[in-house]
mmCIF file of C-alpha atoms in Angstrom:
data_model
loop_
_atom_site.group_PDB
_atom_site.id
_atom_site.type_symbol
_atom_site.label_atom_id
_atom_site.label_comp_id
_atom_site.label_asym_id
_atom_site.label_seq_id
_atom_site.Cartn_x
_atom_site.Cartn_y
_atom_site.Cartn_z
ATOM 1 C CA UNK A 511 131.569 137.746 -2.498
ATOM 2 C CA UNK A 512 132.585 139.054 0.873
ATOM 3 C CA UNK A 513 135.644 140.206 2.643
ATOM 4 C CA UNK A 514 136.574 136.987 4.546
ATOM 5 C CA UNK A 515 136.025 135.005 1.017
ATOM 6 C CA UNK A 516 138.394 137.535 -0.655
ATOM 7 C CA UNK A 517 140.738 137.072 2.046
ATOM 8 C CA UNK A 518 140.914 133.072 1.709
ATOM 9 C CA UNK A 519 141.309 133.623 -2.460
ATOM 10 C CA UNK A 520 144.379 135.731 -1.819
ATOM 11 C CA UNK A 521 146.098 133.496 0.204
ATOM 12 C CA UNK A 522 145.128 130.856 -1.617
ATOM 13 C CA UNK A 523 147.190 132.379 -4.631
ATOM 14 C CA UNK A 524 150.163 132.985 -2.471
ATOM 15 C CA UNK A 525 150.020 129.711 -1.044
ATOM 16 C CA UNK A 526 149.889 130.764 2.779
ATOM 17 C CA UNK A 527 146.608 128.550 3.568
ATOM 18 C CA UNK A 528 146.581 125.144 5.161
ATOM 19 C CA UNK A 529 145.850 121.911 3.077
ATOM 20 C CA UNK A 530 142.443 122.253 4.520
ATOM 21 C CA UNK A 531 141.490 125.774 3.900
ATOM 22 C CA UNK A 532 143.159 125.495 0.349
ATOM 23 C CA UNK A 533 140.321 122.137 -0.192
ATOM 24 C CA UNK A 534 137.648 124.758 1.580
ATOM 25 C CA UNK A 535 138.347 127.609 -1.120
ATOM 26 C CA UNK A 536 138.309 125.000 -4.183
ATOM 27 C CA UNK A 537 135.426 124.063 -3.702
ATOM 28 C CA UNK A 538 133.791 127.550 -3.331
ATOM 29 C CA UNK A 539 135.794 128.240 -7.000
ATOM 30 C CA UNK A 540 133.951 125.094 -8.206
ATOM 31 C CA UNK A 541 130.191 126.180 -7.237
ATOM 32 C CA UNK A 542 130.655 129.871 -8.469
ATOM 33 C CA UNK A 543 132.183 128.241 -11.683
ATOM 34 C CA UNK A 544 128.954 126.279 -11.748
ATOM 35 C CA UNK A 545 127.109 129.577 -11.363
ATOM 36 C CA UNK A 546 128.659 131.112 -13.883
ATOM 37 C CA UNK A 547 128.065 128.189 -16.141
ATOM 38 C CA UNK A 548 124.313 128.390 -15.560
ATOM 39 C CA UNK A 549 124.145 132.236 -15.998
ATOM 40 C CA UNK A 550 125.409 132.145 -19.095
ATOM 41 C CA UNK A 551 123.176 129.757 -20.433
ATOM 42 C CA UNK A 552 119.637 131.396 -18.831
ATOM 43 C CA UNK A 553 121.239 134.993 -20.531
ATOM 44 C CA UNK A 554 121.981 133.637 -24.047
ATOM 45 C CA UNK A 555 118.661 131.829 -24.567
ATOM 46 C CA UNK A 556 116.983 135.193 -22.950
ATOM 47 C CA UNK A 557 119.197 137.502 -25.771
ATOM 48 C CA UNK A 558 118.434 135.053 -28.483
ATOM 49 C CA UNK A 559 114.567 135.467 -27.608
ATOM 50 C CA UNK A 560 114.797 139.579 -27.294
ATOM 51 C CA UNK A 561 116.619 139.303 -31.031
ATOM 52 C CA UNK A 562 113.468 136.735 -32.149
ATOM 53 C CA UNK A 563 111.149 139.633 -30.785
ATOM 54 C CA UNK A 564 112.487 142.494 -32.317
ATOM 55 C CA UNK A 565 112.683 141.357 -35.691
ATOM 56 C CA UNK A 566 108.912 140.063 -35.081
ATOM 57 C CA UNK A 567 107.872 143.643 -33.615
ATOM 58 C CA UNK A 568 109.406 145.175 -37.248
ATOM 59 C CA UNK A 569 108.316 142.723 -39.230
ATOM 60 C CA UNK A 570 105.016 143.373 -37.821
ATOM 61 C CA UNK A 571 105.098 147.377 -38.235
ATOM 62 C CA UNK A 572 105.877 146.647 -41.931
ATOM 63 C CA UNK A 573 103.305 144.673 -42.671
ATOM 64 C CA UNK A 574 101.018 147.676 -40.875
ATOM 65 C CA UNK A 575 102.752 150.138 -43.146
ATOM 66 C CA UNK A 576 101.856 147.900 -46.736
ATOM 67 C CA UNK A 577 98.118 147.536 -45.288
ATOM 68 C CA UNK A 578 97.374 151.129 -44.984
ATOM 69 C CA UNK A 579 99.520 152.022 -48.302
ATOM 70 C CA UNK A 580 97.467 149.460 -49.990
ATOM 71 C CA UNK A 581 93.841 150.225 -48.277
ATOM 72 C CA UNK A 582 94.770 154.197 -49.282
ATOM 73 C CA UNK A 583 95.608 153.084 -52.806
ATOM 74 C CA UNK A 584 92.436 151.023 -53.202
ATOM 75 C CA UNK A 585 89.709 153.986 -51.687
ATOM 76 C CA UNK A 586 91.816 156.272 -54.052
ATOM 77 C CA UNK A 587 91.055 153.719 -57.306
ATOM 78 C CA UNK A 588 87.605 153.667 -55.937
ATOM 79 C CA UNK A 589 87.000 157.093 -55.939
ATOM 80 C CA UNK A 590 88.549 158.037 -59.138
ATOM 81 C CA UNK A 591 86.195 154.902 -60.627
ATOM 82 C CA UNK A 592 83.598 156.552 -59.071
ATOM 83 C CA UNK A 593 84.034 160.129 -59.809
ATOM 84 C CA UNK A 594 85.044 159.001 -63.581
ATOM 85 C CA UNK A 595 81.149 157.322 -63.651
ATOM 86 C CA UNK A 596 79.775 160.370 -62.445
ATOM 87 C CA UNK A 597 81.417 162.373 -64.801
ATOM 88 C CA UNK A 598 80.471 160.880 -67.648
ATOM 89 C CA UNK A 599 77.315 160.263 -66.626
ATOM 90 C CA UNK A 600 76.790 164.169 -65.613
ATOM 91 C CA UNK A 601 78.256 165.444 -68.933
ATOM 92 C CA UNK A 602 77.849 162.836 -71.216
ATOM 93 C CA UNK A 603 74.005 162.017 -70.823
ATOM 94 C CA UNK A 604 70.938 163.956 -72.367
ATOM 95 C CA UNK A 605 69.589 164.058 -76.044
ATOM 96 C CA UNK A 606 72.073 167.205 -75.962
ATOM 97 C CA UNK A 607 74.528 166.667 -73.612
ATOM 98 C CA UNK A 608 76.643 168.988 -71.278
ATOM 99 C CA UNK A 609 79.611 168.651 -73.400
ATOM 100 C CA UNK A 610 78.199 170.062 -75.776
ATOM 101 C CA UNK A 611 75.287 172.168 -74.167
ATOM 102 C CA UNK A 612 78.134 174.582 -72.000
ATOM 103 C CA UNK A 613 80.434 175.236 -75.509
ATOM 104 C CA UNK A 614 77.518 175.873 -77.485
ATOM 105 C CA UNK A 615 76.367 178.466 -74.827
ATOM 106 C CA UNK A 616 79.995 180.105 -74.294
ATOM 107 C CA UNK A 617 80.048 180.658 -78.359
ATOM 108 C CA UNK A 618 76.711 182.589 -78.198
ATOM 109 C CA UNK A 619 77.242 184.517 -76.014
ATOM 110 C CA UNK A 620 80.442 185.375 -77.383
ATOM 111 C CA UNK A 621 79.184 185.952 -80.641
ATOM 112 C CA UNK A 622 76.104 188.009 -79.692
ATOM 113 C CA UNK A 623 77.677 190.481 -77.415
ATOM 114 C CA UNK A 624 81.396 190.999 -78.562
ATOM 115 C CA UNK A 625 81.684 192.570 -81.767
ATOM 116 C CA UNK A 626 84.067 191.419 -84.259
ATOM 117 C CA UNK A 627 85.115 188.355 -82.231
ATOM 118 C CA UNK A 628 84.320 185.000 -81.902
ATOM 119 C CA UNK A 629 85.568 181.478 -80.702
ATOM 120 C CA UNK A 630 87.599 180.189 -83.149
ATOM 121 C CA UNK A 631 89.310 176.583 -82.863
ATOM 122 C CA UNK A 632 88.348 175.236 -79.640
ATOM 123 C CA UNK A 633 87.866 171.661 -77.818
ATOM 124 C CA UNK A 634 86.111 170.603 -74.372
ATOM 125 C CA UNK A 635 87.278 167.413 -72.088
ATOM 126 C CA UNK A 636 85.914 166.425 -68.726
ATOM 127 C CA UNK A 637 87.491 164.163 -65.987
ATOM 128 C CA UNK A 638 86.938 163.943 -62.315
ATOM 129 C CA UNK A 639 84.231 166.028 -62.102
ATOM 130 C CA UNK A 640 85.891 168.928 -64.298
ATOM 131 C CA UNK A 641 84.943 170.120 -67.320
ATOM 132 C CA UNK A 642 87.562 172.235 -69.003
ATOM 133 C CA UNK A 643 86.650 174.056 -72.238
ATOM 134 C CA UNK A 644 89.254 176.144 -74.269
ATOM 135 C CA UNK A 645 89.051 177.924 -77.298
ATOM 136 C CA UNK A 646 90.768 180.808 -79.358
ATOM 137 C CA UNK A 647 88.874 183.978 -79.588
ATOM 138 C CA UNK A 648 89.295 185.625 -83.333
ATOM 139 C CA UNK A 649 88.248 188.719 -84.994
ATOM 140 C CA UNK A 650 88.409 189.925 -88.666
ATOM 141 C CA UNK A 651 90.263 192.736 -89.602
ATOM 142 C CA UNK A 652 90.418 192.649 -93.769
ATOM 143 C CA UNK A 653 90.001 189.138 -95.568
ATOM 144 C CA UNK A 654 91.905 187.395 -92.339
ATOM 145 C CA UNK A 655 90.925 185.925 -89.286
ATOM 146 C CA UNK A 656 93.212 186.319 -86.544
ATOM 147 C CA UNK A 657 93.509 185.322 -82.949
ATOM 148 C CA UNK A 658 93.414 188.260 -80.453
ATOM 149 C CA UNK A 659 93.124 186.451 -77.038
ATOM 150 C CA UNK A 660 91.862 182.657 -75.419
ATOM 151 C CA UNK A 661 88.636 181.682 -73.973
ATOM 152 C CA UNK A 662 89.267 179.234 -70.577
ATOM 153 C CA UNK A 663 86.619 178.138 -69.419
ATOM 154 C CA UNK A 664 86.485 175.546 -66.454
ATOM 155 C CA UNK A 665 83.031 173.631 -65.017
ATOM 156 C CA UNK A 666 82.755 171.717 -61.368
ATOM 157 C CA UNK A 667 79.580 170.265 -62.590
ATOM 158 C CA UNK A 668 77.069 173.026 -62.750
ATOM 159 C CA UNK A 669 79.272 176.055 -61.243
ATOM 160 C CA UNK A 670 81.664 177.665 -63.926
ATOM 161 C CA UNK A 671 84.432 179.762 -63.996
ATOM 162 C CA UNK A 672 84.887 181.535 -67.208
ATOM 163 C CA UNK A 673 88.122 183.862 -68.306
ATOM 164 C CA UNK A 674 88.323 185.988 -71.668
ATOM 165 C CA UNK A 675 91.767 186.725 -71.691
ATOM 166 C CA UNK A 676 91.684 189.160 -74.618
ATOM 167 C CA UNK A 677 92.586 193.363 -74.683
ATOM 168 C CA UNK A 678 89.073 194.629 -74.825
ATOM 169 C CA UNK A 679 87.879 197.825 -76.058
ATOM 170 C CA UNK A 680 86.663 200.652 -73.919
ATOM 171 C CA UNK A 681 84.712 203.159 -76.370
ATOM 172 C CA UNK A 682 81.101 202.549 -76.819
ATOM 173 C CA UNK A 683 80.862 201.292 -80.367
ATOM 174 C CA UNK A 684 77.549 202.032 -81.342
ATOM 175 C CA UNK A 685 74.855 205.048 -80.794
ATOM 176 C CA UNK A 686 71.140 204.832 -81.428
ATOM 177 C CA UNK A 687 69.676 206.902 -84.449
ATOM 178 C CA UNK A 688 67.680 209.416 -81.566
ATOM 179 C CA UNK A 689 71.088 210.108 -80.252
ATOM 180 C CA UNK A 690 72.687 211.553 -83.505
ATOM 181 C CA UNK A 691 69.726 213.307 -84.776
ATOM 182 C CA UNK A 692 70.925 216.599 -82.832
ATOM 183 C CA UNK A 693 74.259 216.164 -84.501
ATOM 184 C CA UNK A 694 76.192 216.417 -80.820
ATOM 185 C CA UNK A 695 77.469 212.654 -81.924
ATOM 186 C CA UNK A 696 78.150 213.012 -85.086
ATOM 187 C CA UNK A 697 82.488 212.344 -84.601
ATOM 188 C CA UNK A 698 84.133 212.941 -88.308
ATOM 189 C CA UNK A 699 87.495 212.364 -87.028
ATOM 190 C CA UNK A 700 87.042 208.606 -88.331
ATOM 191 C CA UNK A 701 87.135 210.136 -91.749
ATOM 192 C CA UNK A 702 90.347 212.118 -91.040
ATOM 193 C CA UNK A 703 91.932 209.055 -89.993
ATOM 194 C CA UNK A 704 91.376 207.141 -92.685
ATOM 195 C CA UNK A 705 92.499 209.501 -94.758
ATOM 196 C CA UNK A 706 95.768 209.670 -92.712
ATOM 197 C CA UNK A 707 96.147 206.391 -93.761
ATOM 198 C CA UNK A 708 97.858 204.872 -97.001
ATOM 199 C CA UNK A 709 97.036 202.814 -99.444
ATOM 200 C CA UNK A 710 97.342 199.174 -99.081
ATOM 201 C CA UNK A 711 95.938 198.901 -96.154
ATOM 202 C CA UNK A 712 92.471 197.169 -94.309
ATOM 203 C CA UNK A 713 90.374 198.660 -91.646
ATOM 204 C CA UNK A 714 88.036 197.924 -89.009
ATOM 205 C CA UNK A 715 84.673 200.724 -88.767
ATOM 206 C CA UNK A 716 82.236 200.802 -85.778
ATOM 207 C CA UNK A 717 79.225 202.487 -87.805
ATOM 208 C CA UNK A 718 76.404 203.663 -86.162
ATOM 209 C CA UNK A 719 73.056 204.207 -88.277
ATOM 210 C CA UNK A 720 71.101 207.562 -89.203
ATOM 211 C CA UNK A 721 67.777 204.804 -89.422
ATOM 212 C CA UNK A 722 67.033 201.392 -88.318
ATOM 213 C CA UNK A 723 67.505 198.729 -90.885
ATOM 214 C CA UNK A 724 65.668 195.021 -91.284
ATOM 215 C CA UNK A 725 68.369 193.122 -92.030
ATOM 216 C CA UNK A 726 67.380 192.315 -95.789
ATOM 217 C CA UNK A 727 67.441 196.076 -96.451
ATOM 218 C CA UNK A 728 70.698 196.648 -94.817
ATOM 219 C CA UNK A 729 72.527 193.632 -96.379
ATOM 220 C CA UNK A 730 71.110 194.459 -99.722
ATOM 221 C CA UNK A 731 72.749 198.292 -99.154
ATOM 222 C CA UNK A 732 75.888 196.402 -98.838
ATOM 223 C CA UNK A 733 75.341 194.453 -101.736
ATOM 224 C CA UNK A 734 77.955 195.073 -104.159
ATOM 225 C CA UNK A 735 80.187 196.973 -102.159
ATOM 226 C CA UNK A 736 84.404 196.007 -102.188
ATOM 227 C CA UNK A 737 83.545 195.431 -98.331
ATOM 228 C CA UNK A 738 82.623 193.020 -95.720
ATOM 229 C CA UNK A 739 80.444 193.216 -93.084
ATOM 230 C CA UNK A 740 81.043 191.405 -89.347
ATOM 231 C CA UNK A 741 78.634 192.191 -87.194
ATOM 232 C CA UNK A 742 75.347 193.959 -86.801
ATOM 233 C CA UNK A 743 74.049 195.583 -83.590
ATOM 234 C CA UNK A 744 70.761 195.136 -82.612
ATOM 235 C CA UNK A 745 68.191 197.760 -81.201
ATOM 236 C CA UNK A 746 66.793 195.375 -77.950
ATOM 237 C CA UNK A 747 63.812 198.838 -76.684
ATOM 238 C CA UNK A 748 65.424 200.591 -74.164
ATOM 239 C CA UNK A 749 63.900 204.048 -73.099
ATOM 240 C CA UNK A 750 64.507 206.820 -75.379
ATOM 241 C CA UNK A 751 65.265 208.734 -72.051
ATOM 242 C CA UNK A 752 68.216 206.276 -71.562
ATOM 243 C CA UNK A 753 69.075 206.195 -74.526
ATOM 244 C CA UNK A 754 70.319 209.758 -74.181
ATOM 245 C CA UNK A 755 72.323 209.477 -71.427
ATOM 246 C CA UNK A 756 74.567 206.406 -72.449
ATOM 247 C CA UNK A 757 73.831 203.520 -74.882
ATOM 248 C CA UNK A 758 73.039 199.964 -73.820
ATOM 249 C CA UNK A 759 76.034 197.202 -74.001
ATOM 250 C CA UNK A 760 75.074 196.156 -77.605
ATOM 251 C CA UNK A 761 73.966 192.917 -78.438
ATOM 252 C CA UNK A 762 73.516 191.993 -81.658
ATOM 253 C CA UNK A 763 74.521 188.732 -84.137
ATOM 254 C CA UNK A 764 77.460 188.178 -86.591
ATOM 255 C CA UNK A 765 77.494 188.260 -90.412
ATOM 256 C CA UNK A 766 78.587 184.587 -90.447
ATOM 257 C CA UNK A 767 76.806 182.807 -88.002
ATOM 258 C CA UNK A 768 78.769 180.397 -86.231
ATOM 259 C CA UNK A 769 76.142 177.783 -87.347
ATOM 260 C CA UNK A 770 75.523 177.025 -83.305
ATOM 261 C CA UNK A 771 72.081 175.445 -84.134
ATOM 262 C CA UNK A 772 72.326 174.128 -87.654
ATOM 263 C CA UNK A 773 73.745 170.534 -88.434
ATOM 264 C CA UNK A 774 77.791 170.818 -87.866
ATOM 265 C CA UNK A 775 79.850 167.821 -88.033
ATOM 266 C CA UNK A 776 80.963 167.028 -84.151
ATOM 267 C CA UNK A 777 84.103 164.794 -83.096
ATOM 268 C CA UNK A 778 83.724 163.149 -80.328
ATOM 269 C CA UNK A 779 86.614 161.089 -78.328
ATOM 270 C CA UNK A 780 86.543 158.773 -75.108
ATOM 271 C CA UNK A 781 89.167 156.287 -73.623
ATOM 272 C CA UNK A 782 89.446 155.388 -69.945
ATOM 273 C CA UNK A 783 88.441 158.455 -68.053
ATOM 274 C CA UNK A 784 88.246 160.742 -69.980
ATOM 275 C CA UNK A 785 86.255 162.221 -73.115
ATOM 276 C CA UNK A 786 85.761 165.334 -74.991
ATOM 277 C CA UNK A 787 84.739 167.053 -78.409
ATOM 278 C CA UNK A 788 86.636 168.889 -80.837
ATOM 279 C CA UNK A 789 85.367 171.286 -83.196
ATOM 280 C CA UNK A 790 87.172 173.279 -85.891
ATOM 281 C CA UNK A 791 84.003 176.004 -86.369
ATOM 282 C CA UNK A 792 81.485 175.832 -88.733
ATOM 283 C CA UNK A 793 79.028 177.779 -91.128
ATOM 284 C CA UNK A 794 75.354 176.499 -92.897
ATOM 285 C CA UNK A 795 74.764 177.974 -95.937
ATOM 286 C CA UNK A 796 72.943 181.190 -96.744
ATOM 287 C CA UNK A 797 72.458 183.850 -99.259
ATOM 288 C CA UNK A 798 75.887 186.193 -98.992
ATOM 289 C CA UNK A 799 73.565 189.188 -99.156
ATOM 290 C CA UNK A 800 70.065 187.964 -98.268
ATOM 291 C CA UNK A 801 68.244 184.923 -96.345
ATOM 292 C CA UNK A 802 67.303 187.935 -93.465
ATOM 293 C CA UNK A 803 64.929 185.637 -91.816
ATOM 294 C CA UNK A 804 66.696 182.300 -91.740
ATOM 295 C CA UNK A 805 69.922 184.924 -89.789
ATOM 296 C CA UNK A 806 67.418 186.594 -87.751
ATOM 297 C CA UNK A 807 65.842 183.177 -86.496
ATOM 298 C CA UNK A 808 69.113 182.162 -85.828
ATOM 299 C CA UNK A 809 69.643 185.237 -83.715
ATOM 300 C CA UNK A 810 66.717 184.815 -81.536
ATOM 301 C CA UNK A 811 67.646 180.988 -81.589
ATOM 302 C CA UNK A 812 71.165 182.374 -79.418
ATOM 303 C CA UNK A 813 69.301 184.397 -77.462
ATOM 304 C CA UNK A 814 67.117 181.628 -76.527
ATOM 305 C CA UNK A 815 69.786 179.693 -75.480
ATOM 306 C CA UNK A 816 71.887 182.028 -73.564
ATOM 307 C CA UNK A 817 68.410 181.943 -71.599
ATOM 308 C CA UNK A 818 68.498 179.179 -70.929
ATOM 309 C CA UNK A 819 72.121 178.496 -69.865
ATOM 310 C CA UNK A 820 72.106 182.173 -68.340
ATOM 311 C CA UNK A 821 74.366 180.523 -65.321
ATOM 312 C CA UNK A 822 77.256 179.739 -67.784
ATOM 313 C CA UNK A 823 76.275 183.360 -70.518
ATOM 314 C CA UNK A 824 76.020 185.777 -67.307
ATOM 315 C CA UNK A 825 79.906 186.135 -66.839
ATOM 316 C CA UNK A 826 80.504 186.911 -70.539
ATOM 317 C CA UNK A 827 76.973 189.331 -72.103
ATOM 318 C CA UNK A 828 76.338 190.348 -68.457
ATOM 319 C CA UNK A 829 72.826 190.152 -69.192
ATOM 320 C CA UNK A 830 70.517 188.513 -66.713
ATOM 321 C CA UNK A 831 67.786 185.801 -67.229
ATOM 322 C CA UNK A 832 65.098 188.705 -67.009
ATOM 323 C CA UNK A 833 67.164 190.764 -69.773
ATOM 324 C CA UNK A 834 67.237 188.321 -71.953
ATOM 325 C CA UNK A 835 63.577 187.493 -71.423
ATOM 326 C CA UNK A 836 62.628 191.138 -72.113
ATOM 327 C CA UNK A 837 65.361 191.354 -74.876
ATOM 328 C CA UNK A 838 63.985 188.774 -76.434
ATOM 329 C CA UNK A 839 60.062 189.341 -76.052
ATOM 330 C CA UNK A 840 61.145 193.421 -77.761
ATOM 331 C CA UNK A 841 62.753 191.515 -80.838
ATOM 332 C CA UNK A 842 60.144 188.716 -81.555
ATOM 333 C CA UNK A 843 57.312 191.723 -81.112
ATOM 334 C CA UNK A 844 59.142 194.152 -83.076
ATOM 335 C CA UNK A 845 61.483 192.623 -85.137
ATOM 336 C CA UNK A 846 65.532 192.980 -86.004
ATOM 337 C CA UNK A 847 65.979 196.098 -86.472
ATOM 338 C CA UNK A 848 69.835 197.040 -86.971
ATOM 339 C CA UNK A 849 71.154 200.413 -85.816
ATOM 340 C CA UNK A 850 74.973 199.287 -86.157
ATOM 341 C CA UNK A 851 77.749 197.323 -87.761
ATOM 342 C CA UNK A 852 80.884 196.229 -87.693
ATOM 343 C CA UNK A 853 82.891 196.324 -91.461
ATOM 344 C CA UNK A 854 86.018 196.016 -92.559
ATOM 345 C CA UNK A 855 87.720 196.203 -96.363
ATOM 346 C CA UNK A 856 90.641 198.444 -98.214
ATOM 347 C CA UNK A 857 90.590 202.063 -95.747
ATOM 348 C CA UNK A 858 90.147 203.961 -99.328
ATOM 349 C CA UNK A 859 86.575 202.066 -99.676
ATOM 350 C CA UNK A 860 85.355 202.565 -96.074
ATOM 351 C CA UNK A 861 86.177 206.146 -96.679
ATOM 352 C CA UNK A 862 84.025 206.219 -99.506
ATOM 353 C CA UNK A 863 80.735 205.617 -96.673
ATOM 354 C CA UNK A 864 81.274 209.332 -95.377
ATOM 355 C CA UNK A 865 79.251 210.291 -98.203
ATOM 356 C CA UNK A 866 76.043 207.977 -96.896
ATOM 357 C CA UNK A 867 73.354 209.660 -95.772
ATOM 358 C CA UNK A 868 72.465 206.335 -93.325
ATOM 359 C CA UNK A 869 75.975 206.643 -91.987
ATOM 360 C CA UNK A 870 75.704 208.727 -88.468
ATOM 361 C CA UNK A 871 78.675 208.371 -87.171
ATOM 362 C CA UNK A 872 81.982 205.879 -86.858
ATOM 363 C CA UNK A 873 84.557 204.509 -84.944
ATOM 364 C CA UNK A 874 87.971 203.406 -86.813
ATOM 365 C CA UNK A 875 89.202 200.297 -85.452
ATOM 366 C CA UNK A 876 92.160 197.552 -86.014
ATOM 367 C CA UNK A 877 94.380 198.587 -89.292
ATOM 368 C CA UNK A 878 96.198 196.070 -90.904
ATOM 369 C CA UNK A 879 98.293 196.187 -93.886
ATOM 370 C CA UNK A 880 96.619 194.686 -97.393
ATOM 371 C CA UNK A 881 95.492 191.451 -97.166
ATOM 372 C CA UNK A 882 92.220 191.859 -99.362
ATOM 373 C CA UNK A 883 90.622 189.713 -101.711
ATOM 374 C CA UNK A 884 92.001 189.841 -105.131
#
């Protein structure tokens, strides 16, 4: 619109222009009218399509979104499907399988180089690759069993990480019978504690031997005694020249075997994907104060197996492959013979031992007020 136009339309509203120039000016109104007319159209169909568009362009960016959620969702089903297969196909197979295999070689090891304790209640259950494995660890002070700390144990496949979480002794528990024949070892403050101590109460004694026993001779000692015995320490040949400077981490078995390689009645459970066993412990059956052999087979039958699961044993008896092959090869050429034990019963009894001539020297323990046999 220019200045003359203006011009004209002002005029034209105050009248001042001829009948001609008023028809001129009329007719300009009418074409821009026109104009206006077909503007409006071209814009609404054009704001009509932009609305169309954008609610295609979100549409579109939703339906992106609910692909990739969904293609996540399915990989993430498929892999869990297939890491569930290859779990239970990597622990579950085998005449013996790993579910079984790793607990059984966690409670030997246990049970053959801790004295006095033991995995107590315990189950196993693997999914997604893991294999977790938990378990109480016990020890008997008196006629009860009592927990003292947990066993977590946790398998990616073949690689484990193993925690006892229990308050472990530092004194060395046993000595050899070449160490006390000087008499330098010979420690009778375990006698003077006892004493100390009242009536109506149970102990715990670390005894170390004057002699080597078999372990027919040294249960057969025992025999008759108001005492128990827990665990016996094993001589495994090390140098007499080590011998005197420190004694060897013991290793030896327990006075009830936790029946690892006899017949024990196994629970197993499965359901989607996941599985496990549960076990509540066990015992087989032997002669309270005899059946040496059938206890010291089982013995070697631990050591055997810690051997062969060293990977898994190595964390908790810190002995190697090659230690337990030359532990194992002293033993089967020279037989048990038992320098050591663990016992507990009434603190007036276990006083009575001072007077044994086999008894070299002791170590008092956990006390615990009367909870004996009747």
């Amino acid at each position: 619109m220019d200045e003359e136009f203006k011009r004209k339309l002002a005029a034209y509203e105050r009248g001042e222009l001829t009948d001609e120039e008023a028809e001129e000016v009329e007719k300009d109104l009418e074409r821009l009218e026109a104009y206006q007319s077909y503007f409006d159209e071209t814009m609404g169909e054009e704001s009509e399509a932009s609305v169309d568009t954008k609610r295609f362009v979100r549409r579109g960016k939703w339906k992106a979104r609910f692909q990739n959620a969904a293609t996540v969702i399915g990989i993430l089903l498929i892999g869990a499907v297939v890491m569930s297969v290859v779990t239970i196909l990597f622990y579950g197979l085998g005449e013996e399988s790993k579910m079984e295999a790793y607990p059984k070689a966690i409670k030997a090891a246990v049970a053959t180089t801790k004295p006095n304790l033991e995995v107590g209640s315990s189950g196993a259950n693997a999914v997604f690759l893991h294999m977790n494995f938990n378990g109480d660890l016990v020890k008997r002070v008196g006629a009860e069993r009592e927990q003292v700390g947990e066993l977590n144990g946790d398998f990616l496949l073949n690689m484990p990480n193993i925690d006892l979480d229990y308050e472990e002794s530092h004194f060395v528990p046993f000595w050899y019978p070449e160490q006390l024949e000087d008499g330098e070892l010979k420690d009778e403050q375990w006698e003077r504690r006892l004493e100390q101590l009242p009536e109506g109460t149970v102990s715990e004694l670390y005894i170390s031997f004057t002699e080597y026993f078999s372990t027919d001779e040294l249960l057969s000692i025992l025999k008759d005694r108001d005492l128990m015995p827990v665990w016996f320490a094993v001589d495994t040949g090390p140098d007499l020249e080590e011998r005197e400077i420190t004694p060897k981490s013991p290793i030896g078995f327990p006075y009830i075997s936790p029946a690892l390689f006899m017949e024990t009645e196994v629970t197993k459970k499965s359901g989607g994907f996941f599985f496990g066993v549960e076990s509540g412990g066990g015992s087989y059956s032997v002669d309270s104060y005899g059946d040496g052999q059938k206890r010291n087979q089982d013995f070697l039958n631990m050591l055997h197996y810690m051997k062969e699961y060293e990977g898994i044993t190595m964390d908790i008896a810190y002995r190697s492959e090659e230690d337990l092959s030359r532990d194992i090869a002293y033993i089967e050429e020279n037989g048990v013979r038992i320098y050591g034990m663990v016992v507990t019963g009434p603190t007036k009894d276990l006083l009575k031992l001072k007077d044994e001539e086999w008894v070299g020297s002791a170590l008092v323990g956990e006390v615990r007020l009367w909870n004996w046999f009747d």
